[in-house]
GROMACS .gro file of C-alpha atoms in nm:
model
  399
    1MET     CA    1   0.350   0.274  -2.337
    2VAL     CA    2   0.156  -0.054  -2.318
    3LYS     CA    3  -0.220  -0.018  -2.347
    4GLU     CA    4  -0.434  -0.098  -2.045
    5LEU     CA    5  -0.683  -0.380  -2.067
    6SER     CA    6  -0.992  -0.294  -2.265
    7GLN     CA    7  -1.353  -0.282  -2.150
    8GLU     CA    8  -1.413  -0.574  -2.385
    9PHE     CA    9  -1.155  -0.780  -2.194
   10TYR     CA   10  -1.354  -0.757  -1.870
   11GLN     CA   11  -1.683  -0.823  -2.048
   12ASN     CA   12  -1.536  -1.136  -2.208
   13LYS     CA   13  -1.405  -1.264  -1.875
   14ARG     CA   14  -1.746  -1.226  -1.711
   15GLU     CA   15  -1.908  -1.410  -2.001
   16ALA     CA   16  -1.649  -1.688  -1.971
   17LEU     CA   17  -1.728  -1.722  -1.601
   18TYR     CA   18  -2.101  -1.736  -1.674
   19ASP     CA   19  -2.030  -2.028  -1.909
   20LEU     CA   20  -1.874  -2.218  -1.616
   21LEU     CA   21  -2.154  -2.143  -1.368
   22PRO     CA   22  -2.464  -2.364  -1.351
   23ASP     CA   23  -2.811  -2.224  -1.392
   24GLN     CA   24  -2.984  -2.097  -1.076
   25SER     CA   25  -2.658  -1.978  -0.923
   26ALA     CA   26  -2.502  -1.655  -0.806
   27THR     CA   27  -2.152  -1.545  -0.721
   28ILE     CA   28  -2.049  -1.247  -0.513
   29ILE     CA   29  -1.694  -1.111  -0.528
   30GLY     CA   30  -1.574  -0.828  -0.306
   31ALA     CA   31  -1.301  -0.578  -0.383
   32GLY     CA   32  -1.181  -0.594  -0.022
   33CYS     CA   33  -1.172  -0.329   0.248
   34GLU     CA   34  -0.909  -0.091   0.377
   35VAL     CA   35  -0.750  -0.174   0.711
   36SER     CA   36  -0.693   0.106   0.961
   37LYS     CA   37  -0.333   0.165   1.067
   38SER     CA   38  -0.399   0.455   1.301
   39LEU     CA   39  -0.669   0.713   1.366
   40ASP     CA   40  -0.598   0.897   1.043
   41GLU     CA   41  -0.413   0.645   0.825
   42ASN     CA   42  -0.487   0.313   0.653
   43TYR     CA   43  -0.249   0.043   0.544
   44PRO     CA   44  -0.183   0.047   0.167
   45PHE     CA   45  -0.480  -0.110  -0.007
   46TYR     CA   46  -0.456  -0.359  -0.290
   47VAL     CA   47  -0.773  -0.484  -0.453
   48ASN     CA   48  -0.881  -0.849  -0.458
   49ASN     CA   49  -0.740  -0.972  -0.789
   50ASN     CA   50  -1.049  -1.174  -0.876
   51TYR     CA   51  -1.256  -0.855  -0.856
   52LEU     CA   52  -0.994  -0.671  -1.063
   53TYR     CA   53  -0.991  -0.951  -1.321
   54LEU     CA   54  -1.365  -0.920  -1.380
   55THR     CA   55  -1.416  -0.543  -1.348
   56GLY     CA   56  -1.084  -0.359  -1.394
   57LEU     CA   57  -1.165  -0.153  -1.084
   58THR     CA   58  -0.925  -0.097  -0.796
   59GLU     CA   59  -1.131   0.092  -0.534
   60PRO     CA   60  -1.206  -0.072  -0.198
   61GLU     CA   61  -1.550  -0.194  -0.083
   62GLY     CA   62  -1.693  -0.266  -0.428
   63ILE     CA   63  -1.905  -0.580  -0.470
   64LEU     CA   64  -1.967  -0.764  -0.797
   65VAL     CA   65  -2.272  -0.989  -0.825
   66LEU     CA   66  -2.315  -1.233  -1.112
   67ALA     CA   67  -2.649  -1.415  -1.120
   68LYS     CA   68  -2.760  -1.684  -1.364
   69MET     CA   69  -3.131  -1.756  -1.345
   70HIS     CA   70  -3.343  -1.944  -1.600
   71GLY     CA   71  -3.070  -1.911  -1.858
   72GLN     CA   72  -3.043  -1.533  -1.818
   73ASN     CA   73  -2.723  -1.363  -1.700
   74SER     CA   74  -2.747  -1.062  -1.470
   75THR     CA   75  -2.445  -0.851  -1.370
   76THR     CA   76  -2.470  -0.590  -1.096
   77LEU     CA   77  -2.192  -0.381  -0.944
   78PHE     CA   78  -2.213  -0.198  -0.610
   79ILE     CA   79  -1.973   0.087  -0.532
   80ARG     CA   80  -1.926   0.346  -0.260
   81LYS     CA   81  -2.154   0.649  -0.262
   82PRO     CA   82  -1.975   0.984  -0.292
   83ASP     CA   83  -1.894   1.133   0.050
   84PRO     CA   84  -1.786   1.499   0.020
   85PHE     CA   85  -1.643   1.506   0.374
   86LYS     CA   86  -1.422   1.199   0.335
   87GLU     CA   87  -1.324   1.300  -0.015
   88LYS     CA   88  -1.167   1.619   0.121
   89TRP     CA   89  -0.924   1.399   0.314
   90PHE     CA   90  -0.876   1.089   0.100
   91GLY     CA   91  -0.978   1.175  -0.255
   92ARG     CA   92  -1.284   1.120  -0.471
   93HIS     CA   93  -1.467   0.789  -0.497
   94ILE     CA   94  -1.512   0.648  -0.844
   95SER     CA   95  -1.834   0.762  -1.011
   96ILE     CA   96  -2.096   0.535  -1.162
   97ASP     CA   97  -2.009   0.666  -1.507
   98ALA     CA   98  -1.635   0.606  -1.463
   99ALA     CA   99  -1.700   0.257  -1.327
  100HIS     CA  100  -1.914   0.182  -1.633
  101GLN     CA  101  -1.652   0.314  -1.874
  102LYS     CA  102  -1.388   0.089  -1.719
  103SER     CA  103  -1.587  -0.229  -1.660
  104GLY     CA  104  -1.859  -0.221  -1.924
  105ILE     CA  105  -2.120  -0.300  -1.655
  106ASP     CA  106  -2.452  -0.122  -1.708
  107ASP     CA  107  -2.625  -0.195  -1.376
  108ILE     CA  108  -2.418  -0.006  -1.119
  109ARG     CA  109  -2.564   0.091  -0.782
  110TYR     CA  110  -2.447   0.223  -0.448
  111LEU     CA  111  -2.365  -0.010  -0.163
  112ASP     CA  112  -2.664   0.091   0.047
  113GLU     CA  113  -2.884  -0.103  -0.200
  114PHE     CA  114  -2.686  -0.426  -0.163
  115GLU     CA  115  -2.885  -0.570   0.131
  116SER     CA  116  -3.224  -0.543  -0.036
  117PHE     CA  117  -3.080  -0.670  -0.362
  118CYS     CA  118  -2.948  -0.988  -0.198
  119SER     CA  119  -3.295  -1.091  -0.085
  120ASP     CA  120  -3.363  -1.188  -0.448
  121LEU     CA  121  -3.066  -1.428  -0.444
  122LYS     CA  122  -3.189  -1.650  -0.163
  123GLY     CA  123  -3.228  -2.010  -0.266
  124LEU     CA  124  -2.970  -1.994  -0.544
  125ASP     CA  125  -2.649  -2.198  -0.541
  126TYR     CA  126  -2.391  -1.960  -0.399
  127TYR     CA  127  -2.032  -1.936  -0.522
  128GLU     CA  128  -1.770  -1.724  -0.347
  129ASP     CA  129  -1.396  -1.661  -0.339
  130ASP     CA  130  -1.385  -1.597   0.039
  131THR     CA  131  -1.392  -1.218   0.004
  132VAL     CA  132  -1.743  -1.156   0.141
  133PRO     CA  133  -1.731  -1.107   0.520
  134ASP     CA  134  -1.912  -1.372   0.726
  135HIS     CA  135  -2.145  -1.119   0.884
  136GLN     CA  136  -2.270  -1.015   0.540
  137LYS     CA  137  -2.337  -1.374   0.440
  138ARG     CA  138  -2.536  -1.428   0.758
  139GLU     CA  139  -2.716  -1.098   0.737
  140PHE     CA  140  -2.827  -1.150   0.378
  141GLY     CA  141  -2.911  -1.518   0.419
  142LEU     CA  142  -2.629  -1.637   0.192
  143GLU     CA  143  -2.479  -1.974   0.271
  144HIS     CA  144  -2.144  -2.087   0.138
  145LYS     CA  145  -2.206  -2.385  -0.089
  146HIS     CA  146  -1.931  -2.377  -0.350
  147SER     CA  147  -1.583  -2.232  -0.389
  148LEU     CA  148  -1.540  -2.009  -0.691
  149LEU     CA  149  -1.163  -2.060  -0.694
  150PRO     CA  150  -1.151  -2.372  -0.916
  151LEU     CA  151  -1.347  -2.186  -1.185
  152LEU     CA  152  -1.137  -1.869  -1.163
  153SER     CA  153  -0.818  -2.073  -1.151
  154LYS     CA  154  -0.914  -2.240  -1.479
  155MET     CA  155  -0.964  -1.897  -1.635
  156ARG     CA  156  -0.673  -1.706  -1.486
  157LEU     CA  157  -0.410  -1.971  -1.562
  158VAL     CA  158  -0.434  -1.903  -1.937
  159LYS     CA  159  -0.338  -1.550  -2.037
  160SER     CA  160  -0.471  -1.351  -2.330
  161GLU     CA  161  -0.244  -1.149  -2.559
  162GLU     CA  162  -0.357  -0.833  -2.378
  163GLU     CA  163  -0.246  -0.978  -2.045
  164LEU     CA  164   0.083  -1.103  -2.188
  165ALA     CA  165   0.165  -0.755  -2.316
  166LEU     CA  166   0.134  -0.618  -1.961
  167MET     CA  167   0.342  -0.905  -1.819
  168ARG     CA  168   0.614  -0.849  -2.078
  169HIS     CA  169   0.630  -0.485  -1.976
  170ALA     CA  170   0.647  -0.575  -1.605
  171ILE     CA  171   0.942  -0.801  -1.691
  172HIS     CA  172   1.107  -0.524  -1.893
  173LEU     CA  173   1.079  -0.286  -1.597
  174THR     CA  174   1.238  -0.554  -1.379
  175HIS     CA  175   1.521  -0.577  -1.632
  176LEU     CA  176   1.583  -0.201  -1.601
  177GLY     CA  177   1.595  -0.229  -1.223
  178ILE     CA  178   1.837  -0.523  -1.229
  179ASN     CA  179   2.068  -0.338  -1.466
  180GLN     CA  180   2.089  -0.055  -1.213
  181ILE     CA  181   2.169  -0.303  -0.936
  182LEU     CA  182   2.457  -0.438  -1.145
  183ALA     CA  183   2.585  -0.086  -1.209
  184ASN     CA  184   2.592   0.006  -0.839
  185LEU     CA  185   2.647  -0.311  -0.633
  186LYS     CA  186   2.956  -0.303  -0.412
  187PRO     CA  187   3.092  -0.437  -0.083
  188GLY     CA  188   3.020  -0.228   0.226
  189ASP     CA  189   2.673  -0.118   0.117
  190PHE     CA  190   2.364  -0.253   0.286
  191GLU     CA  191   2.127  -0.500   0.123
  192TYR     CA  192   1.846  -0.245   0.143
  193GLN     CA  193   2.049  -0.001  -0.068
  194ALA     CA  194   2.044  -0.246  -0.357
  195GLN     CA  195   1.672  -0.297  -0.293
  196ASP     CA  196   1.615   0.079  -0.301
  197ILE     CA  197   1.800   0.115  -0.633
  198PHE     CA  198   1.580  -0.151  -0.790
  199GLU     CA  199   1.254  -0.013  -0.655
  200TYR     CA  200   1.335   0.349  -0.743
  201THR     CA  201   1.415   0.242  -1.099
  202ILE     CA  202   1.098   0.044  -1.165
  203LEU     CA  203   0.874   0.306  -1.005
  204SER     CA  204   1.036   0.588  -1.201
  205HIS     CA  205   0.966   0.396  -1.522
  206GLY     CA  206   0.595   0.344  -1.452
  207ALA     CA  207   0.555   0.040  -1.229
  208GLU     CA  208   0.268   0.062  -0.980
  209GLU     CA  209   0.471  -0.110  -0.710
  210THR     CA  210   0.682  -0.417  -0.657
  211ALA     CA  211   0.514  -0.746  -0.737
  212PHE     CA  212   0.602  -0.868  -0.385
  213GLY     CA  213   0.839  -0.775  -0.105
  214THR     CA  214   1.189  -0.757  -0.253
  215ILE     CA  215   1.430  -1.023  -0.129
  216ALA     CA  216   1.794  -0.912  -0.117
  217VAL     CA  217   1.988  -1.168   0.084
  218SER     CA  218   2.365  -1.189   0.093
  219GLY     CA  219   2.628  -1.425   0.226
  220GLU     CA  220   2.543  -1.706   0.462
  221ASP     CA  221   2.173  -1.613   0.481
  222ALA     CA  222   2.114  -1.691   0.111
  223PRO     CA  223   1.968  -2.036   0.189
  224ILE     CA  224   1.677  -1.859   0.368
  225LEU     CA  225   1.414  -1.866   0.094
  226HIS     CA  226   1.189  -1.584   0.217
  227TYR     CA  227   1.446  -1.364   0.390
  228MET     CA  228   1.287  -1.019   0.411
  229THR     CA  229   1.512  -0.825   0.650
  230ASN     CA  230   1.749  -0.678   0.388
  231ARG     CA  231   1.945  -0.506   0.667
  232LYS     CA  232   2.293  -0.662   0.650
  233ARG     CA  233   2.603  -0.494   0.520
  234MET     CA  234   2.730  -0.675   0.211
  235VAL     CA  235   3.070  -0.835   0.258
  236ASP     CA  236   3.350  -0.863  -0.001
  237HIS     CA  237   3.385  -1.201  -0.176
  238THR     CA  238   3.024  -1.303  -0.101
  239MET     CA  239   2.719  -1.327  -0.326
  240ILE     CA  240   2.378  -1.165  -0.297
  241LEU     CA  241   2.061  -1.339  -0.411
  242PHE     CA  242   1.777  -1.122  -0.538
  243ASP     CA  243   1.415  -1.234  -0.577
  244LEU     CA  244   1.219  -0.939  -0.712
  245GLY     CA  245   0.968  -0.813  -0.962
  246ALA     CA  246   0.760  -0.521  -1.085
  247ARG     CA  247   0.382  -0.495  -1.096
  248TYR     CA  248   0.244  -0.314  -1.401
  249ARG     CA  249  -0.131  -0.247  -1.433
  250GLY     CA  250  -0.196  -0.536  -1.200
  251TYR     CA  251   0.033  -0.793  -1.363
  252CYS     CA  252   0.353  -0.926  -1.206
  253SER     CA  253   0.701  -1.034  -1.300
  254ASP     CA  254   0.906  -1.266  -1.079
  255ILE     CA  255   1.283  -1.290  -1.132
  256SER     CA  256   1.570  -1.429  -0.928
  257ARG     CA  257   1.937  -1.357  -0.991
  258THR     CA  258   2.251  -1.416  -0.783
  259PHE     CA  259   2.541  -1.173  -0.818
  260PRO     CA  260   2.892  -1.144  -0.673
  261VAL     CA  261   2.900  -0.845  -0.440
  262ASN     CA  262   3.242  -0.728  -0.567
  263GLY     CA  263   3.176  -0.802  -0.934
  264HIS     CA  264   3.369  -1.131  -0.961
  265TYR     CA  265   3.262  -1.483  -0.865
  266THR     CA  266   3.515  -1.688  -0.669
  267ARG     CA  267   3.601  -2.031  -0.808
  268ASP     CA  268   3.351  -2.211  -0.581
  269GLN     CA  269   3.082  -1.948  -0.636
  270ARG     CA  270   3.123  -1.976  -1.012
  271ALA     CA  271   3.107  -2.355  -0.997
  272LEU     CA  272   2.784  -2.352  -0.796
  273TYR     CA  273   2.631  -2.076  -1.006
  274GLU     CA  274   2.704  -2.249  -1.335
  275ALA     CA  275   2.565  -2.577  -1.201
  276VAL     CA  276   2.232  -2.403  -1.135
  277LEU     CA  277   2.243  -2.218  -1.466
  278GLN     CA  278   2.310  -2.535  -1.666
  279ALA     CA  279   2.031  -2.714  -1.482
  280GLN     CA  280   1.791  -2.431  -1.566
  281ARG     CA  281   1.892  -2.438  -1.933
  282ASP     CA  282   1.822  -2.811  -1.941
  283ILE     CA  283   1.492  -2.783  -1.749
  284ILE     CA  284   1.326  -2.510  -1.960
  285PRO     CA  285   1.281  -2.736  -2.268
  286TYR     CA  286   1.057  -2.958  -2.052
  287TYR     CA  287   0.803  -2.673  -2.026
  288GLN     CA  288   0.597  -2.826  -2.308
  289VAL     CA  289   0.222  -2.839  -2.368
  290GLY     CA  290   0.087  -3.154  -2.201
  291THR     CA  291   0.368  -3.187  -1.948
  292ASN     CA  292   0.273  -3.211  -1.581
  293MET     CA  293   0.470  -2.985  -1.346
  294ARG     CA  294   0.518  -3.280  -1.112
  295ASP     CA  295   0.740  -3.438  -1.380
  296VAL     CA  296   0.930  -3.111  -1.431
  297GLN     CA  297   0.994  -3.101  -1.055
  298GLU     CA  298   1.143  -3.451  -1.060
  299LYS     CA  299   1.362  -3.364  -1.358
  300SER     CA  300   1.486  -3.051  -1.179
  301ARG     CA  301   1.593  -3.260  -0.879
  302GLU     CA  302   1.775  -3.503  -1.106
  303LEU     CA  303   1.962  -3.232  -1.297
  304LEU     CA  304   2.052  -3.022  -0.993
  305ASN     CA  305   2.187  -3.332  -0.822
  306GLN     CA  306   2.387  -3.426  -1.133
  307TYR     CA  307   2.545  -3.084  -1.183
  308GLY     CA  308   2.583  -3.019  -0.812
  309LEU     CA  309   2.780  -3.340  -0.761
  310ALA     CA  310   3.007  -3.245  -1.051
  311THR     CA  311   3.121  -2.933  -0.861
  312ASP     CA  312   3.276  -3.146  -0.581
  313LEU     CA  313   3.111  -2.904  -0.336
  314PHE     CA  314   2.844  -3.148  -0.216
  315ASP     CA  315   2.891  -3.343   0.105
  316PRO     CA  316   2.878  -3.713  -0.002
  317GLU     CA  317   2.671  -3.796   0.306
  318LYS     CA  318   2.396  -3.550   0.210
  319THR     CA  319   2.121  -3.576  -0.052
  320ILE     CA  320   1.973  -3.329  -0.299
  321ASP     CA  321   1.704  -3.250  -0.037
  322ASP     CA  322   1.976  -3.081   0.172
  323TYR     CA  323   2.064  -2.845  -0.114
  324TYR     CA  324   1.736  -2.796  -0.301
  325TYR     CA  325   1.411  -2.775  -0.107
  326HIS     CA  326   1.150  -2.583  -0.304
  327GLY     CA  327   0.938  -2.618  -0.614
  328ILE     CA  328   1.071  -2.556  -0.963
  329GLY     CA  329   0.796  -2.313  -1.056
  330HIS     CA  330   0.450  -2.163  -1.013
  331SER     CA  331   0.190  -1.982  -1.218
  332LEU     CA  332   0.242  -1.609  -1.262
  333GLY     CA  333  -0.008  -1.334  -1.341
  334LEU     CA  334  -0.214  -1.094  -1.131
  335ASP     CA  335  -0.062  -1.262  -0.827
  336THR     CA  336   0.304  -1.354  -0.807
  337HIS     CA  337   0.193  -1.702  -0.708
  338ASP     CA  338  -0.107  -1.678  -0.934
  339LEU     CA  339  -0.436  -1.846  -0.867
  340CYS     CA  340  -0.381  -2.216  -0.930
  341GLU     CA  341  -0.584  -2.490  -0.767
  342ASP     CA  342  -0.309  -2.752  -0.813
  343ARG     CA  343   0.065  -2.676  -0.833
  344ARG     CA  344   0.101  -3.007  -1.024
  345VAL     CA  345  -0.080  -2.849  -1.316
  346THR     CA  346  -0.060  -2.987  -1.671
  347LEU     CA  347   0.082  -2.719  -1.899
  348LYS     CA  348  -0.139  -2.552  -2.161
  349PRO     CA  349  -0.075  -2.277  -2.419
  350GLY     CA  350  -0.101  -1.931  -2.266
  351MET     CA  351   0.017  -2.025  -1.918
  352VAL     CA  352   0.310  -1.834  -1.769
  353ILE     CA  353   0.511  -2.048  -1.528
  354THR     CA  354   0.834  -1.959  -1.348
  355CYS     CA  355   1.146  -2.176  -1.372
  356GLU     CA  356   1.358  -2.124  -1.060
  357PRO     CA  357   1.613  -2.394  -0.974
  358GLY     CA  358   1.845  -2.328  -0.682
  359LEU     CA  359   2.123  -2.480  -0.473
  360TYR     CA  360   2.187  -2.368  -0.117
  361MET     CA  361   2.495  -2.447   0.092
  362ALA     CA  362   2.466  -2.297   0.439
  363ASP     CA  363   2.793  -2.454   0.552
  364ARG     CA  364   2.978  -2.269   0.275
  365GLY     CA  365   2.784  -1.943   0.304
  366MET     CA  366   2.647  -1.969  -0.050
  367GLY     CA  367   2.307  -1.984  -0.211
  368VAL     CA  368   2.221  -1.955  -0.581
  369ARG     CA  369   1.878  -1.925  -0.745
  370ILE     CA  370   1.811  -1.830  -1.106
  371GLU     CA  371   1.449  -1.763  -1.200
  372ASP     CA  372   1.287  -1.676  -1.531
  373ASP     CA  373   0.928  -1.639  -1.649
  374ILE     CA  374   0.825  -1.892  -1.915
  375LEU     CA  375   0.532  -1.866  -2.158
  376ILE     CA  376   0.389  -2.202  -2.268
  377THR     CA  377   0.313  -2.219  -2.641
  378GLU     CA  378   0.236  -2.491  -2.894
  379ALA     CA  379   0.575  -2.422  -3.052
  380GLY     CA  380   0.758  -2.472  -2.721
  381PRO     CA  381   0.853  -2.263  -2.418
  382VAL     CA  382   0.932  -1.893  -2.461
  383VAL     CA  383   1.154  -1.725  -2.201
  384LEU     CA  384   0.983  -1.389  -2.150
  385SER     CA  385   1.273  -1.266  -1.935
  386ALA     CA  386   1.551  -1.364  -2.178
  387GLU     CA  387   1.685  -1.006  -2.188
  388ILE     CA  388   1.777  -1.011  -1.817
  389PRO     CA  389   2.147  -1.108  -1.787
  390LYS     CA  390   2.238  -1.437  -1.622
  391SER     CA  391   2.561  -1.567  -1.776
  392VAL     CA  392   2.872  -1.525  -1.561
  393ASP     CA  393   3.071  -1.337  -1.826
  394ILE     CA  394   2.795  -1.085  -1.897
  395ILE     CA  395   2.725  -1.024  -1.528
  396GLU     CA  396   3.091  -0.964  -1.448
  397SER     CA  397   3.135  -0.735  -1.750
  398MET     CA  398   2.831  -0.528  -1.650
  399MET     CA  399   2.967  -0.489  -1.296
   0.00000   0.00000   0.00000
């Protein structure tokens, strides 16, 4: 089992953020609040990832305050006070001691002290990540002056070895789920049955949840990039495109694969699939330190056009924009589309960026996307998801 992030990890991240903040400033980051679904049920809660990144805590309503005054750093955490009545229905709130053990924060108070505490912050430069409700900012005299996101983006883009270990495990869980899809996929089943097989597998092996809503889109709907219905019956001699991932201890994987529903690609399907696969193999070596993702995007268009034309499936009156209409990749981490101020980022060691070329032909009822997760290193790109099958021969043999 992969170790969870250490208390030292969260302490180091807070210190790194302090180094980026100017003197006489404060930042307030909220965990987020639960949203009521009915009188006695809330929607599933997922914590604000910036709060998680700096504390390791996942409970709702927590507030982290970092203040930097006269060269001195002050960290204060506010959490919910125990409520015996509510805890009978919904479970215990985290204790001050448990919050300290996880986060390494010494000054932990209950939320009812937050208002009076904020009076000491008036007049400081205020940084936020848009998680503090407007009424609180008004009530406590806090005015939005600076966005915290550029600073957190700079930090979160580069992963530590501890983070990479969790991401590798999330990818491994995704691999296990995809293998089960390949073992069970067949015409006549519904798309959601393949989705259920994947999600049952990753959850039974320790995933917290899916990294995002699973996409399982077959046949002529494959060119729909964010198809989420997953309700169609899969038809013989068509393909199904999966975009899926596992979340493990907060960290995500993001993988796309396109499989033949009956276990064998038709001639045209194979031609289109191998065009995308060859383009991906040629694009990945461009994921080098110092390369700008804008240049990788242009290279992906060039290669997909080159290999697509070679299939003789393209309409000569159309352009690559008719067959490929999304970005080649994005940062991956605590969010599937991880915090990144500029998608045209210049690559640095420790970044994890997806590589996901695709070709979509609505008139032929086909769509192919192949996506892997790439670690940027000084020695060149490392495909973290290399174990997940993607060659035609291996896919057909596994099915």
